[in-house]
C-alpha positions as CSV (number, residue, x, y, z in Angstrom):
1,M,25.7,-10.7,33.9
2,T,23.6,-7.3,35.2
3,S,21.8,-4.9,33.1
4,S,24.4,-2.3,33.2
5,S,26.9,-4.7,32.2
6,A,24.7,-5.6,29.9
7,C,24.4,-2.0,28.5
8,A,28.1,-1.7,28.1
9,G,28.3,-4.6,26.2
10,G,26.0,-3.3,24.0
11,W,23.0,-6.0,24.8
12,D,19.7,-4.6,26.4
13,A,16.7,-6.8,27.1
14,D,14.5,-4.1,26.6
15,V,16.0,-3.5,23.0
16,V,15.9,-7.0,22.1
17,L,12.1,-7.2,23.3
18,R,11.3,-4.3,21.8
19,R,12.7,-6.1,18.3
20,R,10.6,-8.9,19.2
21,R,7.2,-7.2,19.9
22,P,7.4,-5.3,16.3
23,V,7.7,-8.3,14.6
24,A,5.4,-10.5,16.5
25,A,2.7,-7.3,16.0
26,W,2.6,-7.4,12.0
27,C,2.5,-10.9,11.8
28,A,-0.3,-11.1,14.2
29,W,-2.0,-7.9,11.8
30,A,-1.1,-9.7,8.8
31,V,-2.8,-12.9,9.7
32,G,-6.0,-11.4,11.2
33,L,-6.6,-9.3,8.9
34,A,-6.5,-12.5,6.0
35,V,-8.4,-14.4,8.5
36,V,-11.0,-11.9,8.9
37,T,-11.3,-11.4,5.2
38,A,-11.4,-15.0,4.1
39,A,-14.1,-15.3,6.9
40,A,-16.4,-13.0,5.7
41,L,-16.0,-13.3,1.9
42,S,-16.4,-17.3,2.4
43,A,-19.2,-17.1,4.5
44,L,-21.0,-14.6,1.3
45,L,-20.2,-16.9,-1.0
46,A,-21.4,-19.9,0.6
47,W,-24.4,-17.9,1.9
48,D,-25.3,-16.3,-2.1
49,P,-22.8,-17.3,-4.6
50,R,-25.0,-14.9,-6.9
51,V,-24.5,-11.8,-4.2
52,A,-20.6,-12.8,-4.0
53,A,-20.5,-12.6,-7.9
54,Q,-22.1,-9.4,-8.1
55,I,-19.8,-7.6,-5.1
56,V,-16.7,-8.2,-6.6
57,S,-17.6,-7.0,-10.5
58,E,-16.9,-3.4,-11.8
59,D,-18.1,-0.6,-10.2
60,Q,-19.2,-2.6,-7.3
61,T,-18.8,-3.0,-3.5
62,I,-15.4,-4.6,-3.5
63,E,-14.2,-2.1,-5.9
64,W,-15.5,0.8,-4.4
65,L,-14.0,-0.1,-0.6
66,Q,-10.9,-0.5,-1.9
67,V,-11.0,3.0,-3.5
68,A,-12.2,4.5,0.0
69,L,-9.2,2.4,1.5
70,L,-7.0,3.6,-0.6
71,A,-8.0,7.1,-0.8
72,G,-7.6,6.8,3.2
73,A,-3.8,5.5,3.1
74,A,-3.3,8.6,0.7
75,G,-5.0,10.9,3.6
76,F,-2.6,9.4,6.1
77,C,0.6,10.2,4.2
78,L,-0.5,13.5,3.4
79,V,-0.8,14.1,6.8
80,A,2.6,12.7,7.6
81,A,4.1,14.8,4.8
82,T,3.6,17.6,6.7
83,R,5.7,15.9,10.2
84,R,8.1,14.4,8.7
85,P,10.8,14.1,5.2
86,P,8.5,14.2,2.8
87,A,10.1,12.4,-0.1
88,L,8.6,8.5,0.6
89,D,5.0,9.7,1.6
90,I,4.5,11.7,-1.4
91,L,5.8,8.7,-3.4
92,L,3.0,6.6,-1.9
93,V,0.3,9.0,-2.4
94,L,1.1,8.8,-6.2
95,M,1.2,5.1,-5.9
96,F,-2.3,4.8,-4.3
97,A,-3.6,7.6,-6.8
98,G,-2.5,5.7,-9.7
99,M,-4.1,2.7,-7.8
100,I,-7.5,4.4,-7.5
101,E,-7.3,5.3,-11.0
102,L,-6.6,1.6,-12.4
103,E,-9.5,0.5,-10.0
104,L,-12.0,3.2,-11.1
105,D,-10.6,3.3,-15.4
106,L,-11.1,6.8,-15.1
107,D,-9.2,6.7,-18.8
108,R,-11.2,4.4,-20.2
109,R,-14.5,6.3,-19.0
110,I,-12.9,9.2,-20.8
111,F,-11.2,8.2,-24.1
112,G,-13.1,4.9,-24.7
113,V,-9.6,3.0,-23.8
114,P,-6.9,2.7,-21.1
115,V,-4.2,5.6,-22.4
116,I,-1.3,2.8,-21.4
117,D,-2.6,0.6,-24.1
118,T,-1.6,1.0,-27.6
119,R,-5.2,1.1,-28.8
120,F,-5.2,4.4,-27.7
121,L,-2.2,6.2,-29.7
122,M,-4.2,4.8,-32.9
123,S,-7.6,5.7,-31.6
124,P,-9.9,8.1,-34.2
125,A,-12.5,8.6,-31.6
126,V,-9.4,10.6,-29.7
127,P,-8.5,13.6,-31.3
128,L,-4.7,13.5,-32.5
129,G,-3.8,16.3,-30.4
130,I,-5.6,15.3,-27.3
131,R,-3.3,12.1,-27.7
132,L,-0.3,13.6,-27.7
133,L,-1.1,16.3,-25.1
134,V,-1.8,13.1,-22.8
135,I,1.4,11.4,-23.7
136,L,3.6,14.3,-23.0
137,V,1.8,14.8,-19.5
138,L,2.1,11.4,-18.6
139,A,5.8,11.3,-20.3
140,G,6.7,14.6,-18.3
141,L,4.9,13.1,-15.0
142,A,7.3,10.1,-15.3
143,V,10.3,12.2,-15.2
144,A,9.2,14.4,-13.0
145,V,8.7,11.6,-10.4
146,L,12.0,10.0,-11.3
147,A,13.7,13.3,-11.1
148,Y,12.5,13.9,-7.6
149,A,13.3,10.3,-6.6
150,W,16.9,11.1,-7.4
151,R,17.2,14.5,-5.6
152,R,15.4,12.9,-2.3
153,R,17.3,9.5,-3.0
154,E,19.0,10.0,0.7
155,D,15.7,10.7,2.3
156,L,13.9,7.8,0.5
157,W,17.2,5.2,1.6
158,R,16.4,6.6,5.2
159,E,13.2,6.1,5.7
160,A,13.0,3.2,3.4
161,R,15.3,1.5,6.4
162,I,13.2,2.7,9.0
163,M,10.1,1.2,7.3
164,A,11.7,-2.2,7.1
165,R,12.4,-2.0,11.1
166,E,9.0,-0.9,11.8
167,P,5.7,-3.0,12.1
168,W,3.6,-0.8,10.2
169,G,6.4,-0.7,7.4
170,R,6.5,-4.8,7.3
171,L,2.8,-4.6,7.2
172,L,3.0,-1.7,4.4
173,L,5.6,-3.8,2.5
174,A,3.5,-7.1,2.6
175,G,0.2,-5.4,1.0
176,G,2.5,-4.2,-1.4
177,L,4.1,-6.9,-2.2
178,L,0.8,-9.2,-2.1
179,L,-0.7,-6.6,-4.5
180,G,2.0,-6.8,-7.1
181,L,1.6,-10.5,-7.2
182,V,-2.0,-10.2,-7.6
183,Q,-1.3,-8.0,-10.9
184,L,1.3,-10.4,-12.3
185,F,-1.0,-13.4,-12.2
186,E,-4.1,-11.8,-13.1
187,S,-5.4,-13.7,-15.2
188,R,-4.2,-17.1,-13.7
189,L,-5.8,-16.3,-10.8
190,N,-9.5,-16.0,-12.4
191,A,-9.1,-19.5,-13.8
192,L,-7.6,-21.2,-10.9
193,L,-10.5,-21.9,-8.6
194,P,-14.2,-22.8,-9.4
195,L,-15.0,-19.2,-8.3
196,P,-17.6,-16.8,-9.2
197,R,-14.9,-14.2,-12.1
198,Y,-12.6,-12.1,-10.1
199,F,-13.6,-13.6,-7.0
200,L,-10.1,-14.3,-6.1
201,E,-8.3,-11.6,-7.5
202,E,-10.5,-8.8,-6.0
203,S,-10.6,-10.5,-2.4
204,L,-6.7,-10.5,-2.1
205,E,-6.7,-7.4,-3.8
206,L,-8.7,-6.4,-1.1
207,L,-7.0,-7.7,1.6
208,A,-3.4,-6.3,0.0
209,V,-5.5,-2.5,0.2
210,L,-6.3,-3.2,3.8
211,Y,-2.9,-3.9,4.7
212,C,-1.6,-0.8,3.4
213,F,-4.5,1.4,4.8
214,V,-4.1,-0.6,8.5
215,A,-0.5,0.0,8.5
216,L,-0.6,3.7,7.7
217,A,-3.4,4.2,10.4
218,W,-1.0,2.4,12.8
219,R,2.1,4.7,12.3
220,A,-0.2,7.6,12.1
221,R,-1.4,6.6,15.6
222,H,2.7,6.0,16.6
223,V,3.1,9.7,15.4
224,K,0.4,11.1,17.3
225,T,1.2,8.9,20.6
226,G,4.7,9.8,20.3
227,G,5.7,6.1,19.7
228,P,8.8,4.6,18.1
229,D,7.9,6.4,14.6
230,A,7.1,9.7,16.2
231,P,9.9,12.6,14.9
232,G,12.4,12.3,17.6
233,S,11.9,9.2,19.1
234,R,14.5,7.4,17.3
235,S,16.0,4.8,19.5
236,R,20.1,4.7,19.6
237,P,21.9,1.7,20.5
238,G,21.7,0.6,23.9
239,G,17.9,1.9,24.4
240,V,18.9,5.8,24.8
241,S,16.4,7.8,22.9
242,G,17.3,10.9,21.1
């Protein structure tokens, strides 16, 4: 079968190869980042367990590195929101901001207790008016985000489908999934292996955040260079760009 007849029949070798390369690319990045992260942290653990335990403690190196990577990922999303339909990027920025807050425990630093904890509602150390105001702000923010997502649901669905096809999108999804699993099994992870406290949890969180940062940096590069994720470069069936 000639290439012209293949195109006429809906098959294009170039399109097939392009579809295979993204799969290999995001898998290679995922495995490579996992290997590098595991090797670096394992080497540190073998060299000096006390130092390894210290850097995964609260307010130490790994936590601040995660904050920096999350801030960078949010920055990539803010830039992308000016060049493409912004709905997905705005939600990603809000998600990364929430993750930064969780890493820094800003609410606990300010009020002495997390605001999502029921103890906050009963805390006599925080004036009742402040507690009610915080609750109203959080509830209003949640309603606003849900309303925004509902109004932009078509854009979100379209961007989500694009993301699922792109290598950066799959790497981002892998990071989000890994982060969710770590949060879900946090207490079990800390007791799973004879490692310093929080070592396994913080290591996996760092890997997940690295996935997110690299994925969005990857997308930013494609947008800048006119790659497959650049506006106006969507491929039509048969490999013809529109």
